[in-house]
mmCIF file of C-alpha atoms in Angstrom:
data_model
loop_
_atom_site.group_PDB
_atom_site.id
_atom_site.type_symbol
_atom_site.label_atom_id
_atom_site.label_comp_id
_atom_site.label_asym_id
_atom_site.label_seq_id
_atom_site.Cartn_x
_atom_site.Cartn_y
_atom_site.Cartn_z
ATOM 1 C CA ARG L 1 34.953 10.707 -11.956
ATOM 2 C CA ASN L 2 34.106 12.044 -15.552
ATOM 3 C CA LEU L 3 37.919 12.076 -16.142
ATOM 4 C CA TYR L 4 38.233 8.434 -15.135
ATOM 5 C CA GLN L 5 35.315 7.533 -17.441
ATOM 6 C CA GLU L 6 36.658 9.348 -20.459
ATOM 7 C CA THR L 7 40.465 8.171 -20.266
ATOM 8 C CA PRO L 8 41.412 5.744 -23.010
ATOM 9 C CA LEU L 9 43.077 3.600 -20.463
ATOM 10 C CA GLY L 10 41.374 1.107 -18.263
ATOM 11 C CA TYR L 11 40.232 2.521 -14.854
ATOM 12 C CA GLN L 12 39.012 0.458 -11.759
ATOM 13 C CA SER L 13 38.035 1.223 -8.278
ATOM 14 C CA LEU L 14 38.021 -1.272 -5.540
ATOM 15 C CA ASP L 15 36.514 -1.311 -1.993
ATOM 16 C CA GLU L 16 38.343 -2.081 1.141
ATOM 17 C CA ASN L 17 37.818 -5.812 0.467
ATOM 18 C CA GLY L 18 39.091 -5.917 -2.978
ATOM 19 C CA CYS L 19 35.896 -5.874 -4.741
ATOM 20 C CA PHE L 20 34.843 -3.837 -7.724
ATOM 21 C CA LYS L 21 33.047 -0.504 -7.077
ATOM 22 C CA GLU L 22 33.704 1.145 -10.521
ATOM 23 C CA VAL L 23 35.216 0.303 -13.900
ATOM 24 C CA ASN L 24 35.091 2.563 -17.069
ATOM 25 C CA ASP L 25 34.209 1.652 -20.568
ATOM 26 C CA ALA L 26 37.877 1.258 -21.571
ATOM 27 C CA TRP L 27 38.389 -1.322 -18.927
ATOM 28 C CA LEU L 28 35.293 -3.151 -19.959
ATOM 29 C CA ARG L 29 36.562 -3.008 -23.654
ATOM 30 C CA ILE L 30 39.901 -4.532 -22.876
ATOM 31 C CA MET L 31 38.616 -7.289 -20.697
ATOM 32 C CA GLY L 32 35.435 -8.088 -22.774
ATOM 33 C CA TYR L 33 32.870 -7.826 -19.990
ATOM 34 C CA GLU L 34 29.786 -6.100 -19.261
ATOM 35 C CA ARG L 35 29.504 -3.629 -16.243
ATOM 36 C CA ASP L 36 27.008 -5.861 -14.223
ATOM 37 C CA GLU L 37 29.338 -8.862 -14.760
ATOM 38 C CA VAL L 38 32.094 -7.084 -12.828
ATOM 39 C CA ILE L 39 30.697 -4.769 -10.032
ATOM 40 C CA GLY L 40 30.581 -6.323 -6.689
ATOM 41 C CA ARG L 41 33.052 -9.177 -7.655
ATOM 42 C CA SER L 42 36.342 -9.476 -6.054
ATOM 43 C CA PHE L 43 39.438 -8.498 -8.104
ATOM 44 C CA ALA L 44 40.997 -11.933 -7.504
ATOM 45 C CA GLU L 45 38.588 -13.474 -9.796
ATOM 46 C CA PHE L 46 39.708 -11.774 -12.709
ATOM 47 C CA ILE L 47 43.571 -12.556 -12.415
ATOM 48 C CA THR L 48 45.413 -15.839 -13.199
ATOM 49 C CA PRO L 49 45.923 -18.388 -10.443
ATOM 50 C CA GLU L 50 49.692 -17.578 -10.458
ATOM 51 C CA TYR L 51 49.037 -13.914 -9.451
ATOM 52 C CA LYS L 52 46.320 -14.428 -6.674
ATOM 53 C CA GLU L 53 48.906 -14.782 -3.842
ATOM 54 C CA GLN L 54 50.562 -11.625 -5.044
ATOM 55 C CA PHE L 55 47.346 -9.734 -4.969
ATOM 56 C CA LYS L 56 46.769 -11.065 -1.653
ATOM 57 C CA MET L 57 49.978 -9.908 -0.142
ATOM 58 C CA ASN L 58 49.926 -6.492 -2.163
ATOM 59 C CA PHE L 59 46.526 -5.037 -1.368
ATOM 60 C CA PRO L 60 46.927 -4.442 2.190
ATOM 61 C CA LEU L 61 50.230 -3.022 1.653
ATOM 62 C CA PHE L 62 48.516 -0.879 -1.088
ATOM 63 C CA LYS L 63 46.103 0.403 1.536
ATOM 64 C CA GLU L 64 48.774 1.073 3.998
ATOM 65 C CA LEU L 65 50.916 3.080 1.849
ATOM 66 C CA GLY L 66 48.348 5.009 -0.297
ATOM 67 C CA GLU L 67 49.910 4.137 -3.678
ATOM 68 C CA THR L 68 51.202 1.377 -5.684
ATOM 69 C CA THR L 69 52.717 0.230 -9.162
ATOM 70 C CA VAL L 70 52.182 -3.502 -9.867
ATOM 71 C CA GLU L 71 51.784 -5.859 -12.650
ATOM 72 C CA PHE L 72 49.272 -8.753 -12.938
ATOM 73 C CA GLN L 73 48.076 -11.168 -15.477
ATOM 74 C CA MET L 74 44.403 -11.094 -16.001
ATOM 75 C CA LEU L 75 41.735 -13.325 -17.557
ATOM 76 C CA LYS L 76 39.855 -11.857 -20.149
ATOM 77 C CA LYS L 77 35.875 -13.064 -20.678
ATOM 78 C CA ASP L 78 36.901 -15.123 -23.726
ATOM 79 C CA GLY L 79 39.541 -16.791 -21.754
ATOM 80 C CA GLY L 80 42.416 -14.843 -23.141
ATOM 81 C CA ARG L 81 45.140 -13.693 -20.719
ATOM 82 C CA ILE L 82 46.824 -10.195 -20.912
ATOM 83 C CA PHE L 83 49.546 -8.546 -18.809
ATOM 84 C CA VAL L 84 48.627 -5.350 -17.096
ATOM 85 C CA LYS L 85 50.309 -2.588 -15.145
ATOM 86 C CA PHE L 86 48.251 -0.767 -12.590
ATOM 87 C CA ASP L 87 49.187 2.697 -11.008
ATOM 88 C CA GLY L 88 46.969 3.338 -7.974
ATOM 89 C CA ARG L 89 46.289 5.558 -5.163
ATOM 90 C CA ILE L 90 43.933 5.235 -2.279
ATOM 91 C CA GLY L 91 40.922 7.767 -2.028
ATOM 92 C CA HIS L 92 39.901 8.977 1.493
ATOM 93 C CA ASP L 93 36.827 10.503 2.949
ATOM 94 C CA HIS L 94 37.052 13.713 4.547
ATOM 95 C CA PHE L 95 37.812 11.993 8.036
ATOM 96 C CA GLY L 96 40.795 10.372 6.296
ATOM 97 C CA HIS L 97 39.331 6.937 6.325
ATOM 98 C CA PHE L 98 39.686 4.503 3.326
ATOM 99 C CA ARG L 99 37.000 5.124 0.614
ATOM 100 C CA GLN L 100 38.192 3.446 -2.371
ATOM 101 C CA THR L 101 41.098 2.807 -4.606
ATOM 102 C CA HIS L 102 41.717 4.560 -7.809
ATOM 103 C CA CYS L 103 43.832 2.520 -10.421
ATOM 104 C CA ILE L 104 44.775 3.287 -13.982
ATOM 105 C CA MET L 105 45.221 -0.151 -15.993
ATOM 106 C CA ASP L 106 47.611 -0.238 -19.035
ATOM 107 C CA ASP L 107 47.824 -3.443 -21.292
ATOM 108 C CA ILE L 108 51.430 -4.260 -21.336
ATOM 109 C CA SER L 109 51.114 -7.633 -22.999
ATOM 110 C CA GLU L 110 53.127 -6.534 -26.200
ATOM 111 C CA ARG L 111 55.925 -5.474 -23.904
ATOM 112 C CA LYS L 112 55.918 -8.678 -22.104
ATOM 113 C CA ARG L 113 56.146 -10.651 -25.313
ATOM 114 C CA TYR L 114 59.110 -8.677 -26.488
ATOM 115 C CA GLU L 115 60.822 -9.014 -23.101
ATOM 116 C CA GLY L 116 60.266 -12.792 -23.422
ATOM 117 C CA ALA L 117 61.794 -12.896 -26.831
ATOM 118 C CA LEU L 118 64.616 -10.868 -25.764
ATOM 119 C CA GLN L 119 65.495 -13.175 -22.855
ATOM 120 C CA ARG L 120 64.995 -16.342 -24.965
ATOM 121 C CA THR L 121 67.473 -14.577 -27.498
ATOM 122 C CA ASN L 122 70.072 -13.957 -24.821
ATOM 123 C CA LYS L 123 69.936 -17.493 -23.510
ATOM 124 C CA LYS L 124 70.652 -18.713 -27.118
ATOM 125 C CA LEU L 125 73.557 -16.387 -27.604
ATOM 126 C CA GLN L 126 75.128 -17.431 -24.288
ATOM 127 C CA LEU L 127 74.899 -20.989 -25.485
ATOM 128 C CA LEU L 128 76.310 -20.442 -28.810
ATOM 129 C CA SER L 129 79.138 -18.289 -27.580
ATOM 130 C CA SER L 130 79.977 -21.161 -25.259
ATOM 131 C CA ILE L 131 79.786 -23.692 -28.137
ATOM 132 C CA THR L 132 81.889 -21.526 -30.440
ATOM 133 C CA ARG L 133 84.677 -21.042 -27.833
ATOM 134 C CA HIS L 134 84.573 -24.800 -27.126
ATOM 135 C CA ASP L 135 84.821 -25.596 -30.851
ATOM 136 C CA ILE L 136 87.663 -23.148 -31.598
ATOM 137 C CA ASN L 137 89.722 -24.478 -28.725
ATOM 138 C CA ASN L 138 89.325 -28.016 -29.890
ATOM 139 C CA GLN L 139 90.437 -27.109 -33.211
ATOM 140 C CA LEU L 140 93.443 -25.030 -31.638
ATOM 141 C CA THR L 141 94.524 -28.235 -29.873
ATOM 142 C CA VAL L 142 94.279 -30.263 -33.231
ATOM 143 C CA LEU L 143 96.398 -27.635 -35.007
ATOM 144 C CA GLN L 144 99.044 -27.285 -32.247
ATOM 145 C CA GLY L 145 99.222 -31.300 -32.071
ATOM 146 C CA TYR L 146 99.811 -31.709 -35.596
ATOM 147 C CA ALA L 147 102.284 -28.680 -35.850
ATOM 148 C CA THR L 148 104.302 -30.421 -33.156
ATOM 149 C CA LEU L 149 104.279 -33.839 -34.912
ATOM 150 C CA MET L 150 105.385 -31.913 -38.162
ATOM 151 C CA ARG L 151 108.423 -30.398 -36.448
ATOM 152 C CA ASP L 152 109.570 -33.905 -35.399
ATOM 153 C CA GLU L 153 108.736 -35.798 -38.480
ATOM 154 C CA SER L 154 111.203 -36.294 -41.402
ATOM 155 C CA ASP L 155 109.136 -38.395 -43.662
ATOM 156 C CA ARG L 156 107.700 -36.209 -46.482
ATOM 157 C CA LYS L 157 104.557 -38.131 -46.703
ATOM 158 C CA MET L 158 103.806 -37.763 -42.921
ATOM 159 C CA ARG L 159 104.667 -34.116 -42.999
ATOM 160 C CA GLU L 160 102.015 -33.722 -46.013
ATOM 161 C CA ASP L 161 99.423 -35.546 -43.897
ATOM 162 C CA CYS L 162 100.208 -33.302 -40.932
ATOM 163 C CA LEU L 163 99.745 -30.205 -43.235
ATOM 164 C CA HIS L 164 96.414 -31.716 -44.350
ATOM 165 C CA HIS L 165 95.204 -31.923 -40.747
ATOM 166 C CA ILE L 166 96.433 -28.415 -39.964
ATOM 167 C CA ASP L 167 94.783 -26.992 -42.990
ATOM 168 C CA SER L 168 91.675 -28.705 -42.119
ATOM 169 C CA ALA L 169 91.549 -27.417 -38.559
ATOM 170 C CA SER L 170 92.319 -23.780 -39.701
ATOM 171 C CA ASN L 171 89.314 -23.947 -42.077
ATOM 172 C CA ARG L 172 86.987 -25.207 -39.461
ATOM 173 C CA ILE L 173 88.304 -22.171 -37.091
ATOM 174 C CA ARG L 174 87.710 -19.808 -40.058
ATOM 175 C CA ALA L 175 84.181 -21.327 -40.488
ATOM 176 C CA GLN L 176 83.453 -20.841 -36.707
ATOM 177 C CA ILE L 177 84.459 -17.303 -36.805
ATOM 178 C CA ASP L 178 82.657 -16.652 -39.772
ATOM 179 C CA PHE L 179 79.463 -18.219 -38.158
ATOM 180 C CA THR L 180 79.709 -15.635 -35.461
ATOM 181 C CA ARG L 181 78.605 -12.990 -38.011
ATOM 182 C CA LEU L 182 75.195 -14.703 -37.835
ATOM 183 C CA TYR L 183 74.662 -14.080 -34.283
ATOM 184 C CA ASP L 184 72.938 -10.918 -34.839
ATOM 185 C CA ARG L 185 70.065 -12.957 -36.654
ATOM 186 C CA LEU L 186 69.713 -15.279 -33.648
ATOM 187 C CA GLY L 187 66.066 -15.239 -32.748
ATOM 188 C CA ALA L 188 65.093 -13.140 -35.818
ATOM 189 C CA ASP L 189 64.075 -16.204 -37.936
ATOM 190 C CA SER L 190 61.202 -18.613 -36.615
ATOM 191 C CA PRO L 191 61.979 -22.110 -35.765
ATOM 192 C CA ILE L 192 61.709 -24.552 -38.829
ATOM 193 C CA TRP L 193 61.560 -28.480 -39.256
ATOM 194 C CA HIS L 194 64.872 -29.969 -39.918
ATOM 195 C CA ASN L 195 65.505 -33.272 -41.209
ATOM 196 C CA VAL L 196 68.077 -35.039 -38.814
ATOM 197 C CA SER L 197 69.443 -37.407 -41.414
ATOM 198 C CA GLU L 198 70.140 -34.371 -43.918
ATOM 199 C CA LEU L 199 71.840 -32.613 -40.963
ATOM 200 C CA LEU L 200 74.131 -35.467 -40.201
ATOM 201 C CA THR L 201 75.046 -36.455 -43.828
ATOM 202 C CA ALA L 202 76.046 -32.751 -44.337
ATOM 203 C CA MET L 203 78.428 -32.837 -41.508
ATOM 204 C CA ASP L 204 79.951 -36.473 -41.772
ATOM 205 C CA ASP L 205 82.702 -36.367 -44.457
ATOM 206 C CA SER L 206 84.078 -39.840 -43.212
ATOM 207 C CA ASP L 207 80.953 -41.930 -43.911
ATOM 208 C CA ILE L 208 81.345 -43.427 -40.443
ATOM 209 C CA LEU L 209 78.054 -42.561 -39.228
ATOM 210 C CA ASP L 210 75.374 -45.248 -38.774
ATOM 211 C CA ASP L 211 72.460 -43.000 -39.733
ATOM 212 C CA ARG L 212 69.259 -44.645 -38.205
ATOM 213 C CA CYS L 213 67.229 -41.237 -38.173
ATOM 214 C CA SER L 214 65.547 -41.700 -41.612
ATOM 215 C CA GLY L 215 62.311 -39.645 -41.435
ATOM 216 C CA LEU L 216 63.115 -38.061 -38.159
ATOM 217 C CA GLU L 217 62.569 -34.282 -38.119
ATOM 218 C CA ILE L 218 63.087 -31.730 -35.236
ATOM 219 C CA PHE L 219 61.356 -28.234 -34.813
ATOM 220 C CA ALA L 220 64.235 -25.728 -33.855
ATOM 221 C CA ASP L 221 66.043 -22.688 -34.545
ATOM 222 C CA PRO L 222 67.790 -22.583 -37.929
ATOM 223 C CA MET L 223 71.183 -22.513 -36.167
ATOM 224 C CA VAL L 224 70.630 -25.914 -34.625
ATOM 225 C CA LYS L 225 73.114 -27.306 -37.108
ATOM 226 C CA MET L 226 76.042 -25.795 -34.956
ATOM 227 C CA VAL L 227 74.810 -27.845 -32.021
ATOM 228 C CA PHE L 228 74.788 -31.051 -34.010
ATOM 229 C CA GLU L 229 78.499 -30.165 -35.328
ATOM 230 C CA ASN L 230 79.672 -29.694 -31.703
ATOM 231 C CA LEU L 231 78.075 -33.008 -30.530
ATOM 232 C CA LEU L 232 79.642 -34.993 -33.551
ATOM 233 C CA ASP L 233 83.039 -33.262 -33.035
ATOM 234 C CA ASN L 234 82.964 -34.078 -29.296
ATOM 235 C CA THR L 235 81.957 -37.837 -30.131
ATOM 236 C CA TRP L 236 84.685 -38.220 -32.756
ATOM 237 C CA ARG L 237 87.323 -36.705 -30.507
ATOM 238 C CA HIS L 238 86.553 -38.252 -27.089
ATOM 239 C CA GLY L 239 84.153 -41.199 -27.888
ATOM 240 C CA LYS L 240 85.708 -44.736 -27.226
#
């Protein structure tokens, strides 16, 4: 018992009904409660609603198997939420009957935040990879189309016009490839406010856009410019 009380990790013990029998000082410090606010109450009262059903299903299995490793989101006294991992075993009396649980609690909130950030970054990478492939394929179609026209065209002015379009498509492909070098920074920078009119103006070199977005701003990843470029390119290419 002294070992549990002195450990820097949180410790809790539940009775057969899932109510608190013991908690150590570290548990109280992490959760922000006084001991008399905890003992005798159900563990389910201290977890978020999303995890109550999980506890209801897990606890009987824990008692049956004799040990468990499980994660819950818990509610602190101040209303804050933390993710915790429990490693537990069942204590028995000398007749082999259930006596109480012994569980060590580890605050894994920071790890969960990193995992969430990693998942969001992976989703952005998948989206950008798809957009980049699409854009490069579009420009290759343009390049090949004008190359075909140029082979069949004898008029010098028309050939120069084809060369201009080929050069433009090549430069856009190069820009897309260069942009992939920035992928390693995806998610590294916090979202910022973007002026939509400025984004559109920077991408419209034909002055055909009817900009009605004056004063409109969006809060997004700094790489949102690429999404706008793809949308505009598709509109120009396929719009009627």
